[in-house]
Amino acid sequence: MKAIIEADNLTVCYGSSEAIKDITFSVYSGDFVGLTGPNGSGKTTVIKALLGLLPITKGKISLFGQTQKSFTDWGKIGYLPQKLSSLNPLFPASVEEVVFLGLLSKKKMLKIITKDDKEKVQKILNALEISDLKNKTLSELSGGQQQRVMLARSLVAEPDVLIFDEPSTALDPESREAFFALIQKLNKENGIAIILITHDIGCIGRFANKLMYLDKNLIYFGSFSEFCRSGKMSSYFGPDSQHIICHQHN
Ligand code: ADP
Ligand code: MG
């Protein structure tokens, strides 16, 4: 099986300080990777480096078998940033128009909405159960609804992998459960690989098959089951913390 994302000895510095150091991992088609670690441990930095949003100090990144430099098919990678600042919630576009923006990366020349585009957008809105919102603007929506719209915008480009940076922090527990269940469905039923940054270490094991634990260095990357059996990890975290991460994993 071919890796869709590979990082090889990745180091990223801000000025002279290293934010992440010698990070090596591979993500495969169908994976659901839970990415966690303390505040400031470099989680967002890793993701931004993968997406080419930050310069790499050392190491190599490949995307879908190509070097990051030669990779152009960015529609394959959906990204929901930590802050929804990439789209001003006061931007006076309708939900339908915002989701349509997700198709633009695939259009070469004419940026107009075709009948086919309209159908694609409608299908995604139906699947995410937000089609009743399609004429509303983002500012009229709750945090959970806004997140679904941003997810719809990523999905309409038919990505092979979706990357979420702490999507649950703005959500109440109920919307959070629903959002995680939705992501899990996209992974299981649509075969979309997922990288999910989260602080919810107590619940990530219910969804993810792999765990990536960062603390500037890569403390762990591998299967959840192996993490839970690892003596090295129980001496690193202490058996109680390891148990918190593992207790919901089946
Ligand atoms: P996390 O997402 O795990 O909370 P980040 O990747 O945002 O961590 O940050 C990792 C480290 O890099 C932190 O020490 C943070 O202060 C630093 N950092 C992040 N962004 C910048 C920046 N734009 N300029 C300087 N330092 C930064
Ligand atoms: Mg972050």
Coordinates of C-alpha atoms and ligand atoms in Angstrom, one line a residue:
M1 CA 0.0 0.0 0.0
K2 CA 1.2 3.5 -0.9
A3 CA 1.4 6.2 1.7
I4 CA -0.7 9.3 0.9
I5 CA 1.3 11.6 3.3
E6 CA 4.9 11.0 4.3
A7 CA 7.0 13.1 6.5
D8 CA 10.7 12.2 6.8
N9 CA 12.8 13.8 9.6
L10 CA 10.7 16.9 9.5
T11 CA 12.0 19.9 11.5
V12 CA 10.3 23.3 11.5
C13 CA 11.7 26.4 13.2
Y14 CA 10.2 29.8 13.9
G15 CA 13.3 32.0 13.8
S16 CA 15.9 30.2 15.8
S17 CA 13.5 28.1 17.9
E18 CA 12.5 24.6 16.9
A19 CA 8.8 24.0 17.0
I20 CA 9.0 20.4 15.8
K21 CA 12.1 18.2 15.5
D22 CA 12.8 15.1 13.4
I23 CA 9.2 14.0 12.9
T24 CA 8.8 10.9 10.7
F25 CA 5.5 9.3 10.0
S26 CA 3.3 8.0 7.1
V27 CA -0.5 8.2 6.6
Y28 CA -2.2 5.5 4.5
S29 CA -5.5 5.5 2.7
G30 CA -8.2 4.6 5.1
D31 CA -6.3 5.7 8.2
F32 CA -7.9 7.7 11.0
V33 CA -5.0 9.4 12.9
G34 CA -5.7 11.1 16.2
L35 CA -3.0 13.8 16.6
T36 CA -2.6 15.0 20.2
G37 CA -0.1 16.5 22.6
P38 CA 0.2 19.4 25.1
N39 CA -0.4 23.1 24.1
G40 CA 2.4 24.4 22.0
S41 CA 3.7 20.9 21.2
G42 CA 3.7 21.6 17.4
K43 CA 0.5 20.0 16.2
T44 CA -0.7 22.9 14.1
T45 CA 2.9 23.4 12.9
V46 CA 3.1 19.8 11.5
I47 CA -0.2 20.2 9.7
K48 CA 0.8 23.6 8.2
A49 CA 4.1 22.2 7.1
L50 CA 2.4 19.3 5.3
L51 CA 0.1 21.8 3.5
G52 CA 3.0 24.0 2.4
L53 CA 1.8 26.9 4.5
L54 CA 5.1 27.0 6.5
P55 CA 8.7 26.7 5.2
I56 CA 10.4 23.5 6.3
T57 CA 13.8 23.8 8.0
K58 CA 14.9 20.2 7.5
G59 CA 13.5 17.0 6.2
K60 CA 11.1 15.9 3.4
I61 CA 7.4 15.7 2.7
S62 CA 5.7 13.6 0.0
L63 CA 2.1 13.8 -0.9
F64 CA 0.4 11.1 -2.9
G65 CA 3.9 9.8 -3.9
Q66 CA 5.1 13.2 -5.2
T67 CA 7.5 15.6 -3.5
Q68 CA 5.6 18.4 -1.9
K69 CA 7.2 20.9 -4.3
S70 CA 5.9 19.1 -7.4
F71 CA 2.5 18.3 -5.9
T72 CA -0.4 20.4 -7.4
D73 CA -3.5 18.3 -6.8
W74 CA -4.5 20.2 -3.6
G75 CA -8.2 19.3 -4.0
K76 CA -7.2 15.8 -2.7
I77 CA -6.5 17.3 0.7
G78 CA -9.2 19.0 2.7
Y79 CA -8.2 21.2 5.6
L80 CA -10.3 22.7 8.3
P81 CA -8.1 25.2 10.2
Q82 CA -8.3 25.8 14.0
K83 CA -9.8 29.2 13.5
L84 CA -12.4 29.7 10.9
S85 CA -10.7 33.0 10.0
S86 CA -10.0 31.9 6.5
L87 CA -13.7 32.7 5.9
N88 CA -15.0 35.8 7.7
P89 CA -18.3 34.7 9.3
L90 CA -19.7 38.1 8.4
F91 CA -18.9 37.5 4.7
P92 CA -22.3 38.0 3.1
A93 CA -22.4 34.8 1.1
S94 CA -25.0 32.1 1.5
V95 CA -24.2 28.6 2.7
E96 CA -24.7 27.3 -0.8
E97 CA -22.2 29.8 -2.2
V98 CA -19.7 29.1 0.5
V99 CA -19.9 25.4 -0.3
F100 CA -19.5 26.1 -4.0
L101 CA -16.2 27.8 -3.2
G102 CA -14.9 24.4 -2.5
L103 CA -15.2 23.5 -6.2
L104 CA -13.1 26.5 -7.3
S105 CA -9.8 24.7 -6.7
K106 CA -10.8 22.2 -9.3
K107 CA -11.9 24.6 -12.0
K108 CA -9.2 25.5 -14.4
M109 CA -10.7 28.5 -16.3
L110 CA -14.3 29.6 -16.0
K111 CA -15.3 30.1 -12.5
I112 CA -19.0 29.9 -13.1
I113 CA -21.6 27.7 -11.4
T114 CA -22.9 24.9 -13.7
K115 CA -26.0 22.8 -13.2
D116 CA -23.7 19.9 -12.4
D117 CA -22.0 22.0 -9.7
K118 CA -25.4 22.8 -8.2
E119 CA -26.2 19.1 -8.0
K120 CA -22.9 18.3 -6.4
V121 CA -23.4 21.0 -3.7
Q122 CA -26.9 19.9 -3.1
K123 CA -25.8 16.3 -2.6
I124 CA -23.2 17.3 0.0
L125 CA -25.7 19.6 1.8
N126 CA -28.2 16.7 2.0
A127 CA -25.5 14.2 3.2
L128 CA -24.5 16.6 6.0
E129 CA -28.2 17.4 6.8
I130 CA -27.8 21.2 6.3
S131 CA -29.7 21.7 3.1
D132 CA -32.4 23.6 5.0
L133 CA -29.7 26.2 5.7
K134 CA -28.6 26.8 2.2
N135 CA -29.9 30.3 1.8
K136 CA -28.7 31.5 5.2
T137 CA -25.4 33.4 5.7
L138 CA -22.7 32.0 8.0
S139 CA -23.4 34.7 10.7
E140 CA -26.9 33.3 11.1
L141 CA -25.6 29.8 12.0
S142 CA -24.4 28.2 15.3
G143 CA -20.8 27.1 15.7
G144 CA -21.7 23.5 15.0
Q145 CA -23.6 24.5 11.8
Q146 CA -20.8 26.7 10.6
Q147 CA -18.4 23.8 11.0
R148 CA -20.7 21.5 8.9
V149 CA -20.7 24.2 6.2
M150 CA -16.9 24.3 6.2
L151 CA -16.8 20.5 6.1
A152 CA -19.2 20.6 3.2
R153 CA -16.9 23.1 1.4
S154 CA -14.0 20.6 1.8
L155 CA -16.0 17.6 0.8
V156 CA -17.4 19.0 -2.4
A157 CA -13.9 18.8 -3.9
E158 CA -13.9 15.0 -3.2
P159 CA -10.8 14.9 -1.1
D160 CA -8.9 11.7 -0.3
V161 CA -7.8 13.0 3.1
L162 CA -9.3 15.5 5.5
I163 CA -7.3 17.3 8.1
F164 CA -9.1 18.9 11.1
D165 CA -7.4 21.2 13.6
E166 CA -9.2 21.0 16.9
P167 CA -12.7 21.0 15.4
S168 CA -14.5 20.3 18.7
T169 CA -13.2 23.2 20.9
A170 CA -16.1 25.5 19.9
L171 CA -18.8 22.9 20.2
D172 CA -21.0 21.8 23.0
P173 CA -20.8 18.1 24.0
E174 CA -23.8 17.1 22.0
S175 CA -22.7 18.8 18.7
R176 CA -19.2 17.4 19.4
E177 CA -20.4 13.8 19.5
A178 CA -22.4 14.4 16.3
F179 CA -19.4 15.9 14.6
F180 CA -17.1 13.1 15.5
A181 CA -19.7 10.5 14.4
L182 CA -19.9 12.3 11.1
I183 CA -16.2 12.3 10.6
Q184 CA -16.1 8.6 11.5
K185 CA -18.7 7.9 8.9
L186 CA -16.7 9.7 6.2
N187 CA -13.8 7.6 7.1
K188 CA -15.6 4.2 7.3
E189 CA -18.1 4.6 4.5
N190 CA -16.4 6.9 2.1
G191 CA -12.9 5.7 2.7
I192 CA -11.6 9.3 3.4
A193 CA -8.4 9.3 5.5
I194 CA -8.6 11.5 8.5
I195 CA -6.1 13.4 10.6
L196 CA -7.8 14.9 13.6
I197 CA -6.0 17.2 16.0
T198 CA -7.8 17.0 19.3
H199 CA -7.4 17.6 23.0
D200 CA -10.0 15.0 23.6
I201 CA -7.5 12.2 24.5
G202 CA -10.2 10.4 26.5
C203 CA -12.4 9.9 23.4
I204 CA -10.1 9.9 20.4
G205 CA -9.5 6.1 20.8
R206 CA -13.1 5.5 19.9
F207 CA -12.6 6.9 16.4
A208 CA -8.9 6.7 15.5
N209 CA -6.9 3.6 14.5
K210 CA -3.6 5.4 14.9
L211 CA -2.3 7.8 17.5
M212 CA 0.3 10.5 17.0
Y213 CA 1.6 12.1 20.2
L214 CA 3.8 15.1 19.8
D215 CA 5.8 17.1 22.3
K216 CA 8.1 18.9 19.8
N217 CA 9.6 15.5 19.2
L218 CA 7.4 12.6 18.1
I219 CA 6.7 10.7 21.3
Y220 CA 4.5 8.1 19.6
F221 CA 3.2 7.2 16.2
G222 CA 1.5 4.0 15.5
S223 CA -1.6 1.9 16.2
F224 CA -3.8 2.6 19.2
S225 CA -3.7 -1.0 20.3
E226 CA 0.1 -1.0 20.3
F227 CA 0.2 2.2 22.2
C228 CA -2.1 0.8 24.9
R229 CA 0.1 -2.3 25.3
S230 CA 3.4 -0.4 25.2
G231 CA 5.4 -0.6 28.4
K232 CA 7.6 2.3 27.1
M233 CA 4.5 4.5 26.8
S234 CA 3.3 3.6 30.3
S235 CA 6.6 4.6 31.7
Y236 CA 6.5 7.8 29.6
F237 CA 3.0 8.8 30.6
G238 CA 2.5 6.8 33.8
P239 CA -0.1 4.0 33.7
D240 CA -3.0 6.3 34.7
S241 CA -2.6 8.7 31.8
Q242 CA -2.0 5.8 29.4
H243 CA -5.3 4.4 30.7
I244 CA -7.1 7.6 30.1
I245 CA -6.1 7.5 26.5
C246 CA -6.8 3.8 26.1
H247 CA -9.9 3.2 28.1
Q248 CA -12.4 3.8 25.3
H249 CA -10.4 2.1 22.6
N250 CA -11.8 -1.2 21.5
Ligands
ADP1 P1 0.0 23.4 19.0 O1 -0.8 23.4 17.8 O2 0.4 22.0 19.4 O3 -0.6 24.0 20.2 P2 1.8 25.1 17.5 O4 2.2 24.2 16.4 O5 0.8 26.1 17.3 O6 1.4 24.1 18.7 O7 3.1 25.8 18.2 C1 4.3 25.1 18.4 C2 5.3 26.1 19.0 O8 5.7 27.0 18.0 C3 4.8 26.8 20.2 O9 5.9 27.0 21.1 C4 4.4 28.1 19.6 O10 4.5 29.2 20.5 C5 5.4 28.3 18.5 N1 4.8 29.1 17.3 C6 3.7 28.8 16.7 N2 3.4 29.6 15.7 C7 4.4 30.5 15.7 C8 4.7 31.7 15.0 N3 3.9 32.1 13.9 N4 5.8 32.4 15.3 C9 6.6 32.0 16.3 N5 6.4 30.9 17.1 C10 5.3 30.2 16.8
MG2 MG -2.7 24.2 17.5

